[in-house]
Amino acid sequence: MSSTDAATDVNAQAGSLWSKAPYPVLIADAHGAIVLVNEAAAALLPKACPGARMSDAVPEWLATAHTALRVPHQGDGSAIRSGPVDDRIFEGHPTVEDGGTVLWWLVDATDHLLAQEALRRERERTAFLGKASNLLLSSLNVDRCTHVTAQMAAEHLADAALVVAPARGDRLPLVTCLRGGAPVTSTPTVDPESVPGLAEALQGFPPVATRWVEPSTVPEWVLPEGFGQAGSIVVTPLPGYGVPAGALILLRRAGSAGFTPEEEVFARLFAARAGAAMAAARLYADQSAITDVLMRELLPPALHQVSGVDFAGGYRPSEDHERIGGDFYDVHPAITEGAPSLVVLGDVCGKGLEAAVLTGKIRNTLHALLPLADDHQRMLRLLNMALLNSHHTRFATLVLASAVREGSSVRMRVTSAGHPAPLIVRATGEVQEADTRGTLIGAMPDVHAETAELFLAPGETCVLYTDGFTEARGGPMGDALFGEERLRRVLSECAGLPAESIVERVQMVAAQWLGKGRHDDMAIVVVSAPRTHHLSAVNGRTRGRFTA
């Protein structure tokens, strides 16, 4: 056999095999006439046969693509075209010869395109859930979480969405949002039983399938104003932590596509995230309310003049973000006229929440011991017993001071229990230390303390302070103690100032000394005998009076 005959035989065998190729293949010339069709193409396109026109035998998208390949500069010979053939999607892969003849390989891409579409939708849903989680968890505000839930559900899942919170009596808190609109809050008096599945969703039961809910039975209060008739509805619970956070209602208008089972599952995934965020926000709000109530009892009180004696106080916790700590002070006005008021300033070992809790215990115990306020020693002994009998291992230092106005002066008795002795600022600027000292409270079975008596002339003050001031480290090098001597010099410069001004001056100087350095709690109470003006005696015979 010659080489020419061999080639002819190979081509004949190739043509026979090519006609049985599993993929549809057809060849059309430059004029749009079909030249050759294999068996798969003939089965797919019954009108396609040699001699038929492309425009008459193949789908329009394929005929148009073939025409474009024959027009110079309009057709890309390597580009893949695609389009429908019956209920399937085919891709046309062209191979163009120099003479304009085109060989079309047709590939069924239906499953591939469906997979791509499913992947695209899954990516969109994942991105949506990620965005929803970020928005919902960015705030612990209940109202914001509820509004974000309603708005995102209306924009991405339905034509309108309602977030239903657990009922408050006969009222049902609602947040309603139309697509493209703003959330609207309301609390109508309605019955959850009127919506199929809503009462069960509010109790945390699994959602009712959409196909079981007849949209025409939905009550008017569920439909937002201007929404029209409902075509389909989804009711799903908003799961919380142990208890349901509410329910989510999704609405689509009549004439719109209904919810598919896949969309119902996705709505439940969104509801799970929204319910967790709303439950966390409500838990945070409840804890914040409890903390605020407890903290109000622990915060230092605002001081003012009591029975002619000026009181002023200042407090700075060790951490700027905290409001309470281990230092405390109180002023208890006298119950009877002419009796001394009791001042308490203390420092609990340690700082933070545990120290604040013990501080509250000490303050409450001292408040209960107020009938014994005249006997400092007895108060300290009873307080020491109370602390020793508690489960705390911390101890405290404190100062008790009783102050009463006598004429234009103030008489004081001060008792220190392991605390820095109070400093007296005379009108001349001299700073004296009260002669009192004692043992710690809550550390040993017995407590011993010495009480000092002193008088304050008008304009003179007694300063009670905690060691947070004297032990504050700062200054030019950042590690020097503020110290008692520096405190004395500051107080000496404050001679004659009102009590509030002395507190502000000491706090300002200490803050400047500290800079941004760390420090302990700092508390200060100033007791002053106010400057007075003597009123003239009436008719020159009475004793006259003083103004405070």
XYZ file of C-alpha atoms in Angstrom:
548
model
C 0.000 0.000 0.000
C 1.330 3.427 -0.986
C 1.622 6.288 1.529
C -1.258 8.079 -0.199
C -3.517 5.077 0.109
C -2.494 4.675 3.773
C -3.373 8.311 4.535
C -6.703 7.943 2.808
C -7.464 4.851 4.891
C -6.516 6.613 8.162
C -8.742 9.597 7.281
C -11.629 7.306 6.540
C -11.207 5.542 9.902
C -10.896 8.931 11.682
C -14.060 10.173 10.005
C -15.914 7.074 11.152
C -14.693 7.478 14.736
C -15.326 11.236 14.674
C -18.959 10.626 13.666
C -19.396 8.543 16.819
C -17.789 11.114 19.164
C -19.891 11.578 22.350
C -19.934 15.375 21.992
C -22.160 17.041 19.363
C -20.031 18.339 16.479
C -21.119 20.117 13.318
C -19.246 21.846 10.528
C -20.645 24.807 8.598
C -19.057 26.672 5.713
C -18.469 30.388 5.350
C -21.954 30.849 3.842
C -23.761 29.327 6.825
C -24.525 25.971 5.217
C -24.047 22.873 7.326
C -21.439 20.557 5.819
C -21.188 17.745 8.311
C -22.979 16.616 11.489
C -21.977 13.758 13.744
C -24.462 11.408 15.383
C -24.559 13.257 18.742
C -25.240 16.588 16.992
C -27.949 15.026 14.863
C -29.639 13.660 17.977
C -29.408 17.055 19.737
C -30.395 19.163 16.702
C -32.781 17.079 14.564
C -32.985 19.761 11.831
C -29.253 19.920 11.439
C -28.175 17.938 8.389
C -25.705 18.477 5.567
C -26.969 21.237 3.271
C -29.310 22.855 5.844
C -28.849 26.492 6.798
C -27.488 27.260 10.253
C -30.244 29.808 10.796
C -32.881 27.144 10.148
C -31.358 24.188 11.940
C -29.638 25.420 15.119
C -30.648 27.732 17.992
C -30.456 31.424 17.277
C -27.505 32.058 19.630
C -25.388 29.504 17.714
C -26.434 30.789 14.268
C -25.642 34.370 15.336
C -22.251 33.325 16.653
C -21.448 31.535 13.352
C -22.416 34.649 11.349
C -20.225 36.842 13.574
C -17.212 34.620 12.920
C -17.572 35.214 9.171
C -17.558 39.018 9.560
C -13.987 40.349 9.740
C -13.048 42.062 13.040
C -16.342 41.161 14.697
C -15.880 37.559 15.608
C -13.282 36.089 17.942
C -12.390 32.654 16.643
C -11.322 31.442 20.085
C -14.250 32.786 22.112
C -16.710 30.295 23.630
C -20.406 30.937 23.073
C -23.207 29.512 25.173
C -26.950 29.318 25.065
C -29.987 27.106 25.627
C -30.886 24.010 23.676
C -34.276 22.835 24.870
C -33.951 22.779 28.696
C -30.148 22.508 28.764
C -27.327 25.003 28.418
C -24.618 24.240 25.845
C -21.264 25.856 25.186
C -20.130 26.195 21.572
C -16.349 25.894 21.048
C -15.484 27.089 17.508
C -12.484 26.104 15.377
C -12.191 28.410 12.325
C -10.354 27.434 9.144
C -8.792 29.887 6.748
C -11.581 29.455 4.212
C -14.246 30.448 6.749
C -15.427 26.945 7.552
C -16.161 26.563 11.275
C -16.193 23.395 13.333
C -18.468 23.699 16.351
C -17.958 21.475 19.384
C -21.035 21.625 21.605
C -20.545 20.822 25.304
C -23.397 20.402 27.788
C -22.511 22.941 30.519
C -25.815 22.782 32.411
C -24.491 21.006 35.502
C -21.329 23.104 35.518
C -23.326 26.329 35.329
C -25.709 25.138 38.033
C -22.748 24.354 40.258
C -21.285 27.783 39.553
C -24.607 29.432 40.362
C -24.925 27.441 43.582
C -21.393 28.428 44.554
C -22.119 32.094 43.805
C -25.290 32.040 45.929
C -23.448 30.297 48.747
C -20.704 32.896 48.649
C -23.283 35.689 48.729
C -25.037 34.103 51.699
C -21.792 33.561 53.565
C -20.842 37.177 52.948
C -24.300 38.281 54.106
C -24.105 36.215 57.299
C -20.621 37.573 57.968
C -21.817 41.141 57.485
C -24.858 40.472 59.678
C -22.679 39.061 62.456
C -20.359 42.070 62.321
C -23.227 44.558 62.470
C -25.157 42.682 65.146
C -22.162 42.064 67.403
C -20.724 45.555 67.033
C -23.166 46.866 69.615
C -24.640 45.578 72.860
C -27.606 47.926 72.548
C -30.891 45.989 72.371
C -32.715 48.538 70.204
C -29.863 48.720 67.699
C -29.658 44.913 67.400
C -33.411 44.716 66.845
C -33.407 47.457 64.209
C -30.425 45.948 62.379
C -32.149 42.542 62.355
C -35.363 43.939 60.851
C -33.541 46.104 58.293
C -31.175 43.392 57.053
C -33.978 40.828 56.815
C -36.116 43.245 54.782
C -33.245 44.117 52.443
C -31.919 40.624 51.769
C -34.580 38.029 52.654
C -38.045 39.445 52.025
C -40.136 42.474 51.061
C -40.816 43.272 54.723
C -39.688 41.946 58.089
C -41.015 42.099 61.640
C -38.975 41.422 64.766
C -41.310 40.387 67.573
C -40.005 40.582 71.145
C -41.496 38.511 73.991
C -44.885 39.887 75.063
C -45.147 42.471 77.828
C -48.516 41.761 79.349
C -51.072 42.074 76.584
C -48.724 44.145 74.403
C -46.361 42.810 71.766
C -43.205 44.871 71.076
C -42.615 45.040 67.298
C -40.001 46.469 64.979
C -41.328 46.604 61.421
C -39.258 47.387 58.332
C -40.192 47.598 54.656
C -37.512 47.023 52.042
C -35.800 50.353 51.451
C -37.429 51.920 54.521
C -36.443 52.621 58.108
C -37.385 50.386 61.060
C -40.525 51.426 62.960
C -41.110 50.497 66.596
C -44.565 49.836 68.029
C -46.232 47.939 70.886
C -49.744 47.020 69.745
C -52.201 45.117 71.883
C -52.526 41.977 69.774
C -52.722 38.247 70.243
C -49.699 36.230 68.979
C -52.064 33.299 68.468
C -53.596 35.166 65.516
C -50.495 34.431 63.408
C -49.888 30.731 62.667
C -46.672 29.620 64.351
C -45.894 32.948 66.091
C -46.902 31.901 69.610
C -44.846 28.718 69.218
C -41.850 30.660 67.840
C -41.961 33.048 70.818
C -41.685 29.989 73.073
C -38.694 28.689 71.127
C -40.431 25.843 69.306
C -39.277 24.923 65.758
C -40.807 27.032 62.961
C -43.934 26.064 61.094
C -43.299 25.210 57.416
C -44.263 28.039 55.074
C -46.501 25.813 52.995
C -48.721 25.315 56.041
C -49.318 29.039 56.534
C -52.097 30.567 54.453
C -51.112 34.205 53.672
C -54.740 35.295 53.434
C -55.210 34.487 57.149
C -52.476 36.922 58.245
C -54.040 39.660 60.425
C -53.826 43.327 59.478
C -51.408 44.257 62.285
C -48.720 42.075 60.701
C -48.861 43.854 57.320
C -46.872 47.128 57.256
C -48.666 50.208 55.968
C -48.614 50.276 52.166
C -47.454 46.669 51.889
C -50.564 45.306 50.207
C -51.544 41.654 50.204
C -49.133 39.033 51.490
C -48.146 36.283 49.089
C -45.998 34.172 51.369
C -44.866 34.303 55.005
C -42.091 32.776 57.124
C -42.259 32.700 60.932
C -39.101 31.546 62.677
C -37.875 31.810 66.285
C -34.968 34.012 67.355
C -33.113 31.653 69.699
C -31.395 33.200 72.722
C -29.358 31.869 75.617
C -31.698 29.442 77.346
C -34.785 31.528 76.647
C -36.104 32.715 73.235
C -35.088 36.228 72.207
C -38.246 36.668 70.101
C -39.468 35.743 66.637
C -38.835 36.898 63.073
C -41.629 37.273 60.504
C -40.702 37.569 56.810
C -43.275 38.725 54.250
C -43.347 38.696 50.464
C -46.010 40.425 48.433
C -48.625 38.610 46.407
C -47.256 37.957 42.924
C -43.664 37.636 44.139
C -41.840 34.328 44.255
C -42.601 32.383 47.397
C -40.050 31.207 49.925
C -38.274 28.044 48.870
C -37.262 25.396 51.427
C -33.652 26.472 50.877
C -34.544 30.088 51.676
C -36.398 29.010 54.816
C -33.278 27.212 56.032
C -31.167 30.275 55.295
C -33.664 32.490 57.172
C -33.233 30.240 60.216
C -29.442 30.611 59.989
C -29.811 34.392 59.974
C -32.334 34.223 62.831
C -29.878 32.170 64.907
C -27.235 34.904 64.632
C -29.712 37.705 65.249
C -31.232 35.929 68.252
C -27.814 35.344 69.822
C -26.878 39.017 69.379
C -30.197 40.239 70.807
C -29.945 37.856 73.771
C -26.390 39.036 74.495
C -27.510 42.675 74.308
C -30.403 42.035 76.712
C -28.131 40.138 79.113
C -25.643 43.026 79.036
C -28.439 45.558 79.641
C -29.732 43.559 82.625
C -26.259 43.240 84.138
C -25.540 46.933 83.553
C -28.761 47.878 85.337
C -27.857 45.652 88.298
C -24.323 47.041 88.397
C -25.577 50.626 88.318
C -27.913 49.974 91.229
C -25.150 48.365 93.288
C -22.575 50.972 92.297
C -24.780 53.864 93.398
C -24.477 52.531 96.944
C -20.688 52.316 96.688
C -19.932 55.670 95.063
C -18.487 58.376 97.326
C -21.177 60.848 98.383
C -21.249 64.520 97.457
C -20.323 66.522 100.549
C -21.561 69.913 101.640
C -21.976 72.020 104.756
C -23.659 70.241 107.683
C -24.754 72.087 110.842
C -22.373 74.976 110.170
C -19.344 72.785 109.372
C -17.949 72.706 105.842
C -17.207 69.286 104.361
C -15.669 68.564 100.971
C -14.338 65.341 99.487
C -12.579 64.030 96.432
C -11.904 60.545 95.118
C -9.825 59.125 92.259
C -9.792 55.362 91.663
C -6.591 53.596 90.727
C -7.882 52.858 87.221
C -9.415 55.609 85.128
C -12.073 53.260 83.733
C -13.307 52.315 87.227
C -15.624 54.346 89.384
C -15.149 52.590 92.706
C -12.180 51.075 94.518
C -10.772 50.388 97.969
C -10.786 53.951 99.364
C -13.986 55.426 100.752
C -15.400 58.224 102.831
C -18.742 59.183 104.349
C -20.190 62.008 106.393
C -23.056 61.084 108.700
C -24.922 64.163 109.947
C -25.883 64.208 113.602
C -29.335 62.894 114.355
C -29.946 65.458 117.108
C -29.288 69.186 116.969
C -25.966 70.175 118.537
C -24.479 66.655 118.333
C -21.319 66.085 116.256
C -21.406 64.765 112.725
C -19.333 61.641 112.085
C -16.754 61.585 109.315
C -15.266 58.283 108.123
C -12.360 57.920 105.706
C -10.825 54.526 105.055
C -8.600 52.434 102.864
C -9.197 48.719 102.231
C -6.175 46.552 101.414
C -6.088 45.925 97.659
C -8.121 47.454 94.897
C -10.658 46.542 92.301
C -14.044 44.875 92.702
C -13.220 42.731 95.764
C -11.884 45.749 97.630
C -14.995 47.712 96.624
C -17.245 44.950 97.995
C -15.432 44.983 101.362
C -15.639 48.766 101.317
C -19.422 48.480 101.041
C -19.484 46.042 103.963
C -17.453 48.419 106.167
C -19.599 51.403 105.252
C -22.811 49.498 105.986
C -21.434 48.239 109.308
C -20.411 51.730 110.372
C -23.813 53.030 109.365
C -25.420 50.451 111.646
C -23.091 51.561 114.476
C -24.034 55.246 114.218
C -25.886 55.190 117.576
C -22.404 54.627 119.077
C -20.795 57.462 117.117
C -19.720 59.256 120.322
C -17.542 56.282 121.292
C -14.887 55.850 118.585
C -13.112 53.068 120.455
C -16.220 50.954 120.736
C -17.146 51.491 117.094
C -13.695 50.326 116.015
C -13.842 47.229 118.232
C -17.240 46.207 116.883
C -16.152 46.864 113.307
C -13.000 44.796 113.913
C -15.122 41.881 115.150
C -17.399 42.128 112.132
C -14.452 41.966 109.717
C -12.780 39.089 111.582
C -16.024 37.085 111.421
C -16.386 37.550 107.651
C -14.811 35.371 104.970
C -12.565 38.207 103.777
C -8.826 38.019 104.364
C -8.328 41.710 103.716
C -7.886 44.413 106.342
C -8.521 48.133 106.380
C -7.252 51.347 107.864
C -9.533 54.252 108.652
C -10.025 57.500 110.499
C -13.090 58.466 112.507
C -13.719 62.148 113.098
C -16.552 63.804 115.009
C -17.068 67.500 114.208
C -19.475 69.954 115.793
C -19.822 73.695 115.515
C -19.199 75.613 118.743
C -19.641 79.329 118.222
C -17.467 80.292 115.293
C -15.109 77.339 115.849
C -15.366 73.641 115.202
C -14.535 71.067 117.853
C -13.257 67.747 116.601
C -12.295 64.345 117.952
C -10.252 62.218 115.558
C -9.235 58.567 115.931
C -6.858 56.808 113.580
C -6.886 53.022 113.161
C -3.675 52.250 111.292
C -4.245 55.229 109.016
C -2.126 58.350 108.354
C -2.992 60.913 111.014
C -5.100 63.849 109.791
C -3.323 67.144 109.096
C -4.564 70.435 110.528
C -4.019 73.564 108.440
C -3.989 76.616 110.636
C -4.882 80.105 109.453
C -1.178 81.045 109.557
C -0.285 78.288 107.054
C 1.220 76.052 109.717
C 0.410 72.371 109.171
C 0.102 70.183 112.261
C -0.431 66.463 112.610
C -3.256 65.230 114.809
C -1.966 63.248 117.773
C -3.732 59.987 117.071
C -2.680 56.506 116.092
C -3.983 52.962 116.298
C -3.894 49.441 114.888
C -5.378 48.019 111.700
C -8.981 46.897 111.445
C -9.714 43.296 110.545
C -6.182 41.957 111.084
C -5.902 41.197 114.823
C -8.367 40.113 117.542
C -7.922 43.350 119.478
C -7.754 46.877 118.179
C -6.147 49.794 120.009
C -6.460 53.419 119.035
C -5.887 56.836 120.611
C -8.302 59.692 120.125
C -7.142 63.302 119.782
C -9.212 66.411 120.395
C -8.656 69.624 118.455
C -10.312 72.918 117.617
C -10.526 74.654 114.288
C -10.737 78.418 114.260
C -12.627 80.107 111.389
C -10.769 79.455 108.146
C -8.832 76.470 109.556
C -9.227 72.941 108.231
C -8.579 69.324 109.125
C -7.522 67.151 106.183
C -8.173 63.391 106.157
C -6.427 61.565 103.324
C -5.369 58.117 102.182
C -1.821 57.044 101.402
C -2.656 57.053 97.691
C -1.485 60.701 97.729
C 1.744 60.320 99.682
C 2.746 57.100 97.881
C 2.012 58.426 94.404
C 5.128 58.091 92.235
C 5.866 60.660 89.563
C 7.714 63.917 89.215
C 10.385 64.816 86.643
C 11.955 61.318 86.688
C 8.648 59.524 87.070
C 9.596 57.420 90.132
C 9.769 59.868 93.053
C 7.232 59.668 95.900
C 4.840 62.534 96.355
C 5.504 62.159 100.099
C 4.015 63.701 103.213
C 6.346 66.712 103.211
C 5.211 67.740 99.727
C 1.588 67.283 100.836
C 2.234 69.521 103.851
C 3.705 72.237 101.613
C 0.694 72.107 99.308
C -1.667 72.332 102.271
C 0.304 75.212 103.759
C -0.318 77.154 100.552
C -4.040 76.413 100.898
C -4.440 78.150 104.260
C -7.680 80.091 104.380
C -9.147 78.545 101.232
C -12.650 77.036 101.260
C -12.888 73.279 101.736
C -13.790 72.589 98.068
C -10.817 74.648 96.875
C -8.413 72.710 99.101
C -9.665 69.396 97.721
C -9.324 70.621 94.135
C -5.840 72.041 94.774
C -4.499 68.837 96.359
C -5.975 66.662 93.601
C -4.619 68.907 90.871
C -1.061 68.957 92.290
C -1.116 65.173 92.807
C -2.359 64.630 89.250
C 0.400 66.842 87.854
C 2.967 64.920 89.917
C 1.663 61.573 88.668
C 1.421 62.464 85.008
C 0.440 59.256 83.216
C 1.975 57.019 85.873
C 0.130 54.290 87.760
C -1.220 55.022 91.213
C -3.358 53.653 94.025
C -6.834 54.889 94.976
C -6.734 58.421 96.354
C -9.374 59.847 98.707
C -9.438 63.095 100.651
C -11.943 64.748 103.004
C -11.546 68.300 104.240
C -13.379 69.548 107.355
C -13.334 73.348 107.706
C -14.536 75.896 110.138
C -16.034 78.489 107.801
C -15.043 82.083 108.084
C -17.772 83.972 109.882
C -19.028 87.532 110.120
C -20.242 88.735 113.491
C -23.657 90.345 113.430
C -24.193 93.368 115.617
C -26.166 92.864 118.775
C -29.739 93.981 118.573
C -30.295 97.202 120.506
C -26.780 96.731 121.877
C -28.072 94.300 124.542
C -28.324 90.869 122.930
C -25.263 88.547 122.381
C -25.284 88.819 118.579
C -24.706 85.914 116.166
C -22.302 84.672 113.530
C -23.033 83.911 109.911
C -21.472 80.863 108.377
